[in-house]
mmCIF file of C-alpha atoms in Angstrom:
data_model
loop_
_atom_site.group_PDB
_atom_site.id
_atom_site.type_symbol
_atom_site.label_atom_id
_atom_site.label_comp_id
_atom_site.label_asym_id
_atom_site.label_seq_id
_atom_site.Cartn_x
_atom_site.Cartn_y
_atom_site.Cartn_z
ATOM 1 C CA ASN U 1 -5.417 69.227 15.885
ATOM 2 C CA GLY U 2 -2.261 67.520 17.175
ATOM 3 C CA ARG U 3 -1.618 65.459 14.032
ATOM 4 C CA ASN U 4 2.053 66.493 13.772
ATOM 5 C CA MET U 5 2.728 65.880 17.473
ATOM 6 C CA ARG U 6 1.132 62.434 17.266
ATOM 7 C CA ARG U 7 3.144 61.580 14.150
ATOM 8 C CA ILE U 8 6.434 62.574 15.799
ATOM 9 C CA ALA U 9 5.496 60.747 18.995
ATOM 10 C CA GLU U 10 4.661 57.563 17.077
ATOM 11 C CA GLU U 11 7.710 57.679 14.802
ATOM 12 C CA CYS U 12 10.111 58.189 17.714
ATOM 13 C CA SER U 13 8.333 56.237 20.465
ATOM 14 C CA ALA U 14 8.207 59.524 22.341
ATOM 15 C CA LYS U 15 5.836 61.224 24.708
ATOM 16 C CA VAL U 16 5.161 64.805 23.647
ATOM 17 C CA ARG U 17 3.223 67.357 25.701
ATOM 18 C CA LEU U 18 2.513 71.025 25.145
ATOM 19 C CA ARG U 19 2.167 72.941 28.399
ATOM 20 C CA GLY U 20 2.223 76.469 29.739
ATOM 21 C CA ILE U 21 0.187 79.577 28.976
ATOM 22 C CA GLY U 22 -2.014 79.029 25.933
ATOM 23 C CA SER U 23 -1.479 75.258 25.765
ATOM 24 C CA GLY U 24 -4.907 74.238 27.002
ATOM 25 C CA PHE U 25 -3.202 71.568 29.144
ATOM 26 C CA LEU U 26 -4.790 71.663 32.606
ATOM 27 C CA GLU U 27 -2.592 70.538 35.485
ATOM 28 C CA GLY U 28 -2.938 69.682 39.141
ATOM 29 C CA ALA U 29 -5.957 69.612 41.419
ATOM 30 C CA LYS U 30 -6.983 73.127 40.324
ATOM 31 C CA ARG U 31 -6.984 72.012 36.660
ATOM 32 C CA MET U 32 -5.206 75.153 35.436
ATOM 33 C CA GLU U 33 -2.561 75.824 32.797
ATOM 34 C CA ALA U 34 0.969 76.117 34.204
ATOM 35 C CA ASN U 35 1.934 79.757 34.753
ATOM 36 C CA SER U 36 4.977 79.526 32.485
ATOM 37 C CA PRO U 37 5.773 80.334 28.848
ATOM 38 C CA LEU U 38 4.440 77.902 26.270
ATOM 39 C CA GLN U 39 6.721 74.844 26.167
ATOM 40 C CA LEU U 40 6.858 71.525 24.372
ATOM 41 C CA TYR U 41 8.083 68.628 26.502
ATOM 42 C CA ILE U 42 9.618 65.518 24.947
ATOM 43 C CA SER U 43 10.375 62.282 26.757
ATOM 44 C CA CYS U 44 11.823 59.084 25.269
ATOM 45 C CA VAL U 45 13.075 55.722 26.435
ATOM 46 C CA ASP U 46 16.276 55.864 24.390
ATOM 47 C CA TYR U 47 18.667 58.502 23.154
ATOM 48 C CA GLU U 48 18.222 57.927 19.398
ATOM 49 C CA SER U 49 14.471 58.332 19.707
ATOM 50 C CA TYR U 50 14.930 61.497 21.727
ATOM 51 C CA ILE U 51 17.265 63.011 19.122
ATOM 52 C CA GLY U 52 14.833 62.040 16.337
ATOM 53 C CA ALA U 53 11.901 63.636 18.182
ATOM 54 C CA VAL U 54 13.863 66.847 18.853
ATOM 55 C CA GLN U 55 14.901 67.060 15.184
ATOM 56 C CA GLY U 56 11.318 66.454 14.030
ATOM 57 C CA VAL U 57 9.894 69.106 16.346
ATOM 58 C CA SER U 58 12.655 71.566 15.426
ATOM 59 C CA ALA U 59 12.025 71.140 11.694
ATOM 60 C CA LEU U 60 8.288 71.537 12.196
ATOM 61 C CA LEU U 61 8.614 74.710 14.293
ATOM 62 C CA ASN U 62 11.237 76.299 12.039
ATOM 63 C CA ASP U 63 8.943 75.717 9.051
ATOM 64 C CA LEU U 64 6.039 77.259 10.981
ATOM 65 C CA TYR U 65 8.179 80.306 11.849
ATOM 66 C CA LYS U 66 9.154 80.719 8.187
ATOM 67 C CA HIS U 67 5.518 80.708 7.076
ATOM 68 C CA TYR U 68 4.522 83.115 9.867
ATOM 69 C CA ARG U 69 7.260 85.593 8.858
ATOM 70 C CA ARG U 70 6.096 85.380 5.259
ATOM 71 C CA TYR U 71 2.493 86.000 6.322
ATOM 72 C CA LYS U 72 3.398 89.020 8.502
ATOM 73 C CA ARG U 73 5.406 90.566 5.659
ATOM 74 C CA SER U 74 2.478 90.048 3.272
ATOM 75 C CA GLN U 75 0.437 92.142 5.732
ATOM 76 C CA ASN U 76 3.095 94.908 5.552
ATOM 77 C CA SER U 77 4.054 94.170 9.134
ATOM 78 C CA GLU U 78 7.495 93.395 10.472
ATOM 79 C CA PRO U 79 7.379 89.945 12.115
ATOM 80 C CA PRO U 80 8.664 89.547 15.655
ATOM 81 C CA GLU U 81 11.898 87.648 16.106
ATOM 82 C CA LEU U 82 10.982 84.017 16.600
ATOM 83 C CA ARG U 83 13.542 81.422 17.480
ATOM 84 C CA LEU U 84 13.628 77.921 18.798
ATOM 85 C CA LYS U 85 15.147 77.495 22.241
ATOM 86 C CA CYS U 86 16.008 73.935 23.244
ATOM 87 C CA GLU U 87 16.865 73.089 26.812
ATOM 88 C CA GLU U 88 17.684 69.602 27.985
ATOM 89 C CA LEU U 89 17.206 68.469 31.517
ATOM 90 C CA ARG U 90 18.988 65.255 32.309
ATOM 91 C CA ARG U 91 18.206 63.728 35.625
ATOM 92 C CA ASP U 92 20.604 61.341 37.338
ATOM 93 C CA ASP U 93 17.695 59.328 38.701
ATOM 94 C CA HIS U 94 16.683 58.490 35.138
ATOM 95 C CA ASN U 95 19.867 56.539 34.380
ATOM 96 C CA PHE U 96 21.260 58.802 31.666
ATOM 97 C CA ASP U 97 24.414 56.659 31.548
ATOM 98 C CA LEU U 98 22.226 53.736 30.520
ATOM 99 C CA LEU U 99 20.724 55.872 27.744
ATOM 100 C CA MET U 100 24.202 56.761 26.473
ATOM 101 C CA GLN U 101 25.124 53.063 26.429
ATOM 102 C CA LYS U 102 21.996 52.344 24.405
ATOM 103 C CA ALA U 103 22.997 55.131 21.993
ATOM 104 C CA ARG U 104 26.198 53.226 21.199
ATOM 105 C CA ARG U 105 24.374 50.092 20.044
ATOM 106 C CA SER U 106 24.845 48.706 16.553
ATOM 107 C CA PRO U 107 22.371 49.758 13.856
ATOM 108 C CA SER U 108 20.978 46.220 13.692
ATOM 109 C CA GLN U 109 20.359 46.165 17.458
ATOM 110 C CA CYS U 110 18.697 49.578 17.259
ATOM 111 C CA GLU U 111 16.422 48.290 14.497
ATOM 112 C CA ARG U 112 15.510 45.177 16.521
ATOM 113 C CA ASP U 113 14.712 47.353 19.536
ATOM 114 C CA ARG U 114 12.633 49.730 17.400
ATOM 115 C CA ARG U 115 10.615 46.806 15.974
ATOM 116 C CA PHE U 116 10.088 45.400 19.459
ATOM 117 C CA ARG U 117 8.784 48.762 20.763
ATOM 118 C CA LEU U 118 6.482 49.113 17.750
ATOM 119 C CA GLN U 119 5.139 45.573 18.212
ATOM 120 C CA GLU U 120 4.656 46.215 21.933
ATOM 121 C CA ARG U 121 2.803 49.478 21.249
ATOM 122 C CA GLN U 122 0.549 47.814 18.658
ATOM 123 C CA SER U 123 -0.341 44.992 21.037
ATOM 124 C CA THR U 124 -1.206 47.589 23.708
ATOM 125 C CA LEU U 125 -3.511 49.385 21.269
ATOM 126 C CA ARG U 126 -5.367 46.132 20.548
ATOM 127 C CA ARG U 127 -6.120 45.280 24.187
ATOM 128 C CA PRO U 128 -9.661 46.384 25.146
ATOM 129 C CA GLY U 129 -9.939 48.709 28.116
ATOM 130 C CA VAL U 130 -6.333 49.900 27.879
ATOM 131 C CA ASP U 131 -5.738 53.615 27.481
ATOM 132 C CA ALA U 132 -2.828 53.811 25.059
ATOM 133 C CA GLY U 133 -2.675 57.617 25.089
ATOM 134 C CA PRO U 134 0.375 59.519 26.356
ATOM 135 C CA ASP U 135 0.582 60.250 30.051
ATOM 136 C CA GLN U 136 3.036 62.446 31.934
ATOM 137 C CA VAL U 137 5.589 63.972 29.584
ATOM 138 C CA PHE U 138 8.599 66.080 30.453
ATOM 139 C CA SER U 139 10.206 68.440 27.951
ATOM 140 C CA GLY U 140 13.785 67.911 27.086
ATOM 141 C CA GLU U 141 14.078 65.336 29.812
ATOM 142 C CA GLN U 142 15.474 61.900 29.285
ATOM 143 C CA GLU U 143 13.005 59.614 30.968
ATOM 144 C CA ASP U 144 13.690 55.925 31.489
ATOM 145 C CA VAL U 145 10.218 54.460 31.343
#
């Protein structure tokens, strides 16, 4: 039902999108799933949030894989090899150097920025007629929004 993705997205101020075959995410004018393996895309405005989102997703998926292996063995079936594959795509036009500079901020500045983003997000949710849902999301990409 997307509860875990929403929780990670909210905790890390991230945009998270599942796309590819089996995702149910319809793209483009033809409104079809992308003809690619199932992928989870993560996009954040700062490096710490990105790392937090990746760690949260990784922990969630590794736990899911563990339970799936246990289930398959309980059915007297050998589980397929499942592993997490992370790929990062950093685009120069998204000012990655700026993200690295932000990553070097003091803990107190990071906390002030986090509070500001949270306050900004909450004020957006309160405005009538504003769609506060996630929009375009790109996996493993650093996106300066």
